[in-house]
Amino acid sequence: MGKCSIPPVISIISKKRSGKTTFIVKLIPELKRRGYRVGTLKHDTHGFDIDHEGKDTYKHKQAGSETVVISSPWKISVIKDVRQELTVDEILESYFKDMDIVITEGYKNANKPQIEIFRSSAHSSPIYRKGEQKSLIAVASDIVLDMDVPVYDINDIRGVADLIEKSFLGK
Amino acid sequence: MGKCSIPPVISIISKKRSGKTTFIVKLIPELKRRGYRVGTLKHDTHGFDIDHEGKDTYKHKQAGSETVVISSPWKISVIKDVRQELTVDEILESYFKDMDIVITEGYKNANKPQIEIFRSSAHSSPIYRKGEQKSLIAVASDIVLDMDVPVYDINDIRGVADLIEKSFLGK
């Protein structure tokens, strides 16, 4: 499985419906194009559904299996009950040691380096004011903002990838 | 996460459409009722679909994320590309160390203790003849069979659970 240490992690954060997922799905191929193995971690606070009703793995889970795994020559999938929410560090340790970089969607309170996505059509102000959050390393915004970190255009995926590469991937 | 060693594993095997899943979804609650943390592992040789189109995690995977994780206070799920199929032992080591027992669906060639499900209405003979397979520890069948391992009625879930408990869980 290649390398085996904890990869750097960047949290993409925003207020609701500001386009975190949209931004991340553009950032992933840009980082992959540069040769990195990219993993992603989504934070879900409400409970999520995964798997399809009627599949064998779904039936296993419904029957009470606490850890359901399906393995093929190309892909492995795990659905696992937890007794308390795992921290980002625990998750990195368990599932991401063979990745070069991990992008989280959400995890505003995990104290990892953060990039905020700000869309002025969705909200009147970003989450953080200038200087308020020391984990913030950049903002990607659809308007000019006065911050003490770099502010990128919300479509400047290459600019953000350059920053990530330079700051966390030794380039 | 409690205990952290490799749990015992039992492979439930059969010819096609003999009711492996049906058997396993009855066995899981019987083992749980006895106080064990039960995990399950399904072997897929054709490639599987998991997750729902349109979900953020699905979009991450489509965008090229090689390891997608979604984490909530109750459950964690992982969808991960592999460069070659993982062995049962690698999977146990990575994902099942906090379980008491793991039941695999399939993995006939993994050399783990096996229980064959035989349904005479689906096939004319079991996979193995008497004495042919030393990993075989029992058969669950809808007819009487002459084997050198215990043959349980296909509905005798408690009998099979007793055997597993006695042989692998120190009861």
XYZ file of N, CA and C in Angstrom, chain A:
513
model
N 0.827 -1.202 0.000
C 0.000 0.000 0.000
C 0.867 1.260 0.000
N 2.161 1.140 -0.238
C 2.991 2.328 -0.348
C 3.360 2.905 0.997
N 3.450 4.240 1.058
C 3.887 4.914 2.256
C 2.925 4.707 3.416
N 3.398 4.904 4.617
C 2.563 4.638 5.781
C 2.808 5.609 6.915
N 2.615 6.885 6.669
C 2.650 7.827 7.781
C 1.412 8.712 7.672
N 1.153 9.492 8.696
C -0.049 10.325 8.706
C 0.113 11.454 7.683
N -0.790 11.570 6.743
C -0.647 12.627 5.728
C -1.104 13.979 6.266
N -0.671 15.066 5.616
C -1.218 16.373 5.978
C -2.708 16.431 5.647
N -3.409 17.273 6.378
C -4.859 17.377 6.210
C -5.251 18.857 6.134
N -6.150 19.165 5.236
C -6.666 20.524 5.060
C -8.177 20.466 5.197
N -8.741 21.311 6.025
C -10.198 21.348 6.172
C -10.796 22.430 5.289
N -11.724 22.035 4.441
C -12.486 23.002 3.645
C -13.775 23.278 4.426
N -13.920 24.523 4.844
C -15.050 24.874 5.700
C -15.829 26.026 5.086
N -17.065 26.160 5.524
C -17.877 27.311 5.102
C -19.164 27.321 5.909
N -19.883 28.407 5.807
C -21.265 28.389 6.251
C -22.043 27.477 5.305
N -23.269 27.156 5.668
C -24.063 26.209 4.861
C -24.256 26.666 3.418
N -24.311 25.682 2.533
C -24.609 25.920 1.108
C -23.738 26.996 0.462
N -22.463 26.954 0.771
C -21.549 27.901 0.121
C -20.699 27.227 -0.941
N -20.884 25.900 -1.098
C -20.186 25.218 -2.182
C -18.911 24.490 -1.767
N -18.886 23.976 -0.545
C -17.719 23.182 -0.111
C -17.502 21.988 -1.030
N -18.578 21.224 -1.260
C -18.441 20.012 -2.084
C -17.998 20.372 -3.502
N -18.624 21.397 -4.065
C -18.270 21.845 -5.419
C -16.785 22.188 -5.502
N -16.306 22.896 -4.476
C -14.897 23.274 -4.457
C -14.004 22.031 -4.354
N -14.374 21.131 -3.453
C -13.560 19.927 -3.219
C -13.498 19.048 -4.463
N -14.608 18.894 -5.159
C -14.577 18.008 -6.329
C -13.785 18.613 -7.489
N -13.497 19.907 -7.415
C -12.550 20.484 -8.390
C -11.106 20.360 -7.893
N -10.932 20.454 -6.587
C -9.585 20.403 -6.007
C -8.970 18.999 -6.112
N -9.806 17.974 -5.938
C -9.303 16.592 -5.976
C -8.558 16.299 -7.291
N -9.202 16.489 -8.460
C -8.469 16.158 -9.697
C -7.245 17.033 -9.931
N -7.287 18.274 -9.464
C -6.107 19.146 -9.614
C -4.924 18.579 -8.824
N -5.180 18.117 -7.603
C -4.101 17.532 -6.793
C -3.656 16.183 -7.362
N -4.606 15.413 -7.854
C -4.250 14.115 -8.455
C -3.390 14.311 -9.711
N -3.758 15.316 -10.520
C -3.008 15.640 -11.736
C -1.542 15.920 -11.404
N -1.323 16.448 -10.183
C 0.048 16.746 -9.753
C 0.750 15.531 -9.130
N 0.049 14.398 -9.134
C 0.701 13.155 -8.731
C 0.464 12.711 -7.291
N -0.456 13.352 -6.611
C -0.695 12.987 -5.207
C -1.853 12.002 -5.061
N -1.723 11.142 -4.068
C -2.846 10.276 -3.695
C -3.728 11.064 -2.726
N -4.942 11.319 -3.144
C -5.829 12.212 -2.401
C -6.948 11.419 -1.721
N -7.131 11.658 -0.438
C -8.272 11.105 0.288
C -9.164 12.236 0.776
N -10.429 11.928 1.015
C -11.347 12.948 1.525
C -12.128 12.406 2.710
N -12.472 13.314 3.597
C -13.175 12.960 4.833
C -14.318 13.936 5.005
N -15.531 13.414 5.040
C -16.695 14.278 5.240
C -17.201 14.138 6.675
N -17.490 15.277 7.276
C -18.031 15.272 8.630
C -19.540 15.295 8.546
N -20.162 14.348 9.218
C -21.621 14.283 9.217
C -22.107 14.296 10.659
N -22.945 15.239 10.971
C -23.375 15.362 12.371
C -24.774 14.816 12.587
N -25.465 14.491 11.498
C -26.877 14.107 11.628
C -27.104 12.605 11.471
N -26.119 11.872 10.997
C -26.323 10.460 10.647
C -26.511 10.380 9.147
N -25.898 9.364 8.538
C -25.959 9.260 7.079
C -26.406 7.864 6.676
N -26.919 7.781 5.475
C -27.220 6.484 4.880
C -26.211 6.195 3.799
N -25.753 4.976 3.786
C -24.867 4.561 2.711
C -25.281 3.137 2.386
N -24.914 2.627 1.259
C -25.278 1.285 0.819
C -26.733 1.261 0.308
N -27.049 0.200 -0.384
C -28.346 0.104 -1.054
C -29.187 -0.989 -0.413
N -30.424 -0.633 -0.122
C -31.363 -1.604 0.448
C -31.383 -2.859 -0.423
N -31.365 -3.998 0.228
C -31.444 -5.247 -0.531
C -30.103 -5.878 -0.832
N -29.018 -5.083 -0.790
C -27.689 -5.670 -0.990
C -27.327 -6.535 0.217
N -26.458 -7.521 -0.013
C -26.079 -8.421 1.080
C -25.449 -7.665 2.244
N -24.593 -6.692 1.911
C -23.944 -5.920 2.975
C -24.984 -5.130 3.791
N -25.989 -4.620 3.115
C -27.083 -3.913 3.793
C -27.798 -4.865 4.761
N -28.031 -6.083 4.285
C -28.697 -7.090 5.137
C -27.835 -7.447 6.349
N -26.522 -7.553 6.141
C -25.618 -7.831 7.272
C -25.766 -6.740 8.334
N -25.739 -5.493 7.868
C -25.800 -4.358 8.804
C -27.131 -4.362 9.554
N -28.217 -4.575 8.794
C -29.548 -4.605 9.412
C -29.657 -5.724 10.446
N -28.954 -6.834 10.196
C -29.003 -7.978 11.115
C -28.177 -7.733 12.372
N -27.387 -6.657 12.375
C -26.674 -6.301 13.600
C -25.162 -6.386 13.520
N -24.626 -6.661 12.343
C -23.166 -6.681 12.224
C -22.630 -5.281 12.532
N -21.662 -5.206 13.430
C -21.176 -3.887 13.874
C -20.121 -3.329 12.925
N -19.474 -4.219 12.196
C -18.505 -3.807 11.173
C -18.773 -4.638 9.927
N -19.227 -4.003 8.872
C -19.481 -4.707 7.620
C -18.429 -4.260 6.610
N -17.749 -5.230 6.033
C -16.753 -4.914 5.012
C -17.089 -5.690 3.742
N -16.953 -5.039 2.602
C -17.024 -5.753 1.322
C -15.727 -5.477 0.589
N -15.124 -6.542 0.090
C -13.806 -6.417 -0.528
C -13.813 -7.016 -1.926
N -13.258 -6.274 -2.866
C -13.116 -6.753 -4.244
C -11.672 -6.509 -4.687
N -11.307 -6.957 -5.865
C -9.933 -6.695 -6.329
C -9.619 -5.217 -6.557
N -10.640 -4.373 -6.611
C -10.419 -2.962 -6.937
C -10.737 -2.000 -5.805
N -11.543 -2.452 -4.856
C -12.122 -1.508 -3.919
C -12.489 -2.234 -2.640
N -12.401 -1.531 -1.526
C -12.900 -2.091 -0.273
C -13.802 -1.055 0.376
N -14.845 -1.525 1.019
C -15.734 -0.597 1.695
C -16.056 -1.111 3.083
N -16.166 -0.192 4.014
C -16.361 -0.513 5.425
C -17.516 0.326 5.948
N -18.421 -0.287 6.659
C -19.464 0.458 7.378
C -19.410 -0.035 8.818
N -19.131 0.878 9.726
C -18.767 0.461 11.082
C -19.472 1.327 12.130
N -20.088 0.690 13.105
C -20.641 1.436 14.232
C -19.506 1.949 15.105
N -19.700 3.136 15.659
C -18.725 3.626 16.637
C -19.474 3.958 17.928
N -18.805 3.808 19.043
C -19.462 4.084 20.330
C -19.369 5.554 20.684
N -18.319 6.208 20.162
C -18.281 7.668 20.214
C -17.580 8.159 18.956
N -17.880 9.375 18.586
C -17.338 9.894 17.345
C -15.816 9.875 17.359
N -15.217 9.418 16.273
C -13.758 9.397 16.183
C -13.235 10.800 15.887
N -12.065 11.107 16.398
C -11.429 12.388 16.069
C -10.800 12.291 14.674
N -10.502 13.446 14.104
C -9.831 13.453 12.794
C -8.514 12.677 12.883
N -7.773 12.869 13.958
C -6.484 12.161 14.082
C -6.672 10.646 14.140
N -7.695 10.190 14.859
C -7.963 8.745 14.895
C -8.316 8.218 13.505
N -9.094 9.012 12.778
C -9.519 8.589 11.433
C -8.325 8.567 10.476
N -7.463 9.579 10.568
C -6.249 9.609 9.730
C -5.401 8.371 9.988
N -5.221 8.078 11.253
C -4.407 6.934 11.678
C -4.989 5.607 11.154
N -6.305 5.487 11.194
C -6.931 4.216 10.811
C -7.085 4.031 9.304
N -7.362 5.106 8.575
C -7.815 4.913 7.197
C -7.017 5.635 6.116
N -6.129 6.552 6.502
C -5.529 7.408 5.467
C -4.008 7.340 5.390
N -3.385 6.374 6.052
C -1.927 6.393 6.113
C -1.266 6.175 4.759
N -2.001 5.641 3.789
C -1.415 5.445 2.457
C -1.737 6.585 1.488
N -2.321 7.665 1.995
C -2.605 8.823 1.139
C -1.488 9.868 1.296
N -1.361 10.754 0.299
C -0.394 11.857 0.390
C -1.013 13.082 1.046
N -2.311 13.267 0.859
C -2.990 14.454 1.373
C -4.459 14.107 1.613
N -5.012 14.676 2.661
C -6.431 14.452 2.967
C -7.142 15.794 3.038
N -8.262 15.874 2.335
C -9.105 17.060 2.357
C -10.345 16.729 3.183
N -10.634 17.534 4.201
C -11.879 17.283 4.928
C -12.943 18.278 4.486
N -14.168 17.786 4.414
C -15.317 18.657 4.172
C -15.960 18.884 5.527
N -15.836 20.106 6.032
C -16.286 20.375 7.385
C -15.137 20.177 8.371
N -15.474 19.899 9.633
C -14.486 19.806 10.720
C -13.885 21.167 11.053
N -14.780 22.128 11.190
C -14.384 23.493 11.554
C -13.690 23.553 12.911
N -14.068 22.619 13.804
C -13.527 22.664 15.172
C -12.404 21.675 15.413
N -11.854 21.126 14.350
C -10.825 20.090 14.534
C -9.417 20.669 14.625
N -9.313 21.996 14.476
C -7.993 22.629 14.611
C -6.968 22.193 13.585
N -7.456 21.836 12.404
C -6.543 21.539 11.300
C -6.473 22.782 10.422
N -5.437 22.902 9.596
C -5.361 24.057 8.695
C -6.645 24.156 7.861
N -7.210 25.370 7.809
C -8.530 25.529 7.194
C -8.488 26.482 6.009
N -9.299 26.161 5.008
C -9.568 27.102 3.921
C -11.071 27.342 3.928
N -11.452 28.599 4.068
C -12.881 28.888 4.063
C -13.362 29.225 2.659
N -14.496 28.662 2.289
C -15.162 29.013 1.029
C -16.227 30.051 1.383
N -16.143 31.195 0.751
C -17.144 32.236 1.010
C -17.830 32.643 -0.285
N -19.140 32.584 -0.251
C -19.938 32.956 -1.428
C -20.882 34.071 -0.988
N -20.663 35.251 -1.518
C -21.429 36.429 -1.052
C -22.911 36.327 -1.412
N -23.224 35.504 -2.419
C -24.638 35.345 -2.774
C -25.373 34.469 -1.749
N -24.624 33.716 -0.950
C -25.266 32.839 0.041
C -25.258 33.437 1.450
N -24.234 34.218 1.769
C -24.105 34.761 3.132
C -23.519 36.161 3.083
N -23.790 36.935 4.129
C -23.308 38.324 4.130
C -21.867 38.455 4.624
N -21.379 37.452 5.352
C -19.999 37.538 5.847
C -19.415 36.140 5.990
N -18.085 36.034 5.941
C -17.439 34.733 6.183
C -17.626 34.278 7.633
N -17.230 33.052 7.922
C -17.292 32.552 9.306
C -16.405 33.404 10.210
N -15.187 33.658 9.751
C -14.205 34.329 10.598
C -13.928 35.746 10.132
N -13.739 36.633 11.079
C -13.221 37.958 10.754
C -11.700 37.882 10.654
N -11.148 38.901 10.070
C -9.691 39.030 9.940
C -8.980 38.744 11.264
N -8.041 37.800 11.248
C -7.215 37.544 12.424
C -7.864 36.716 13.513
N -9.107 36.339 13.307
C -9.855 35.697 14.393
C -9.478 34.225 14.580
N -9.093 33.565 13.494
C -8.904 32.107 13.551
C -7.511 31.767 13.051
N -6.676 31.312 13.979
C -5.285 31.107 13.570
C -5.069 29.866 12.707
N -6.054 28.924 12.684
C -5.940 27.767 11.778
C -6.239 28.115 10.327
N -6.846 29.271 10.110
C -7.219 29.648 8.740
C -5.967 29.961 7.914
N -5.825 29.294 6.770
C -4.645 29.561 5.937
C -4.997 30.306 4.649
N -6.276 30.291 4.282
C -6.702 31.001 3.069
C -8.215 31.059 3.027
N -8.711 31.954 2.165
C -10.139 32.019 1.876
C -10.284 31.936 0.362
N -11.308 31.225 -0.097
C -11.662 31.257 -1.520
C -13.020 31.929 -1.589
N -13.092 33.050 -2.286
C -14.272 33.909 -2.183
C -14.710 34.419 -3.548
N -15.988 34.736 -3.660
C -16.465 35.331 -4.921
C -16.422 36.861 -4.885
N -15.960 37.428 -3.760
C -15.737 38.884 -3.715
C -14.389 39.168 -3.031
N -13.925 40.375 -3.194
C -12.694 40.787 -2.508
C -12.984 40.911 -1.019
N -12.080 40.359 -0.196
C -12.255 40.440 1.256
C -10.965 40.953 1.869
N -11.075 41.649 2.969
C -9.890 42.108 3.679
C -9.561 41.116 4.791
N -8.596 40.258 4.551
C -8.209 39.234 5.528
C -6.700 39.302 5.699
N -6.185 38.625 6.749
C -4.733 38.565 6.871
C -4.162 37.243 6.355
N -4.976 36.507 5.607
C -4.491 35.316 4.897
C -4.787 35.531 3.416
N -4.137 34.776 2.523
C -4.422 34.945 1.096
C -5.900 34.701 0.783
N -6.461 35.554 -0.046
C -7.839 35.366 -0.513
C -7.788 35.039 -2.009
N -8.266 33.859 -2.378
C -8.270 33.407 -3.768
C -9.658 33.591 -4.364
N -9.690 33.751 -5.666
C -10.986 33.690 -6.328
C -11.555 32.288 -6.122
N -12.858 32.205 -5.944
C -13.510 30.923 -5.636
C -13.303 29.883 -6.747
N -12.959 30.365 -7.941
C -12.685 29.437 -9.050
C -11.193 29.187 -9.283
N -10.361 29.785 -8.452
C -8.910 29.638 -8.653
C -8.387 28.386 -7.959
N -8.785 27.259 -8.495
C -8.423 25.955 -7.918
C -6.901 25.757 -7.981
N -6.304 26.181 -9.102
C -4.853 26.005 -9.234
C -4.098 26.826 -8.202
N -4.578 28.036 -7.936
C -3.940 28.867 -6.917
C -3.986 28.211 -5.542
N -5.151 27.678 -5.196
C -5.288 27.007 -3.900
C -4.431 25.741 -3.864
N -4.408 24.994 -4.961
C -3.575 23.782 -5.016
C -2.093 24.139 -4.868
N -1.682 25.263 -5.495
C -0.289 25.727 -5.339
C 0.026 25.980 -3.861
N -0.900 26.672 -3.180
C -0.693 26.965 -1.756
C -0.562 25.681 -0.937
N -1.459 24.724 -1.187
C -1.431 23.447 -0.453
C -0.112 22.722 -0.726
N 0.268 22.687 -1.996
C 1.490 21.982 -2.379
C 2.713 22.612 -1.697
N 2.757 23.934 -1.754
C 3.901 24.652 -1.185
C 3.942 24.516 0.340
N 2.774 24.593 0.981
C 2.738 24.619 2.447
C 2.828 23.230 3.067
N 2.295 22.214 2.379
C 2.146 20.917 3.042
C 2.772 19.741 2.312
N 3.156 19.944 1.071
C 3.653 18.799 0.314
C 5.102 18.997 -0.140
N 5.750 19.973 0.489
C 7.187 20.133 0.283
C 7.593 20.550 -1.119
N 6.649 21.204 -1.843
C 7.016 21.655 -3.190
C 7.308 23.151 -3.220
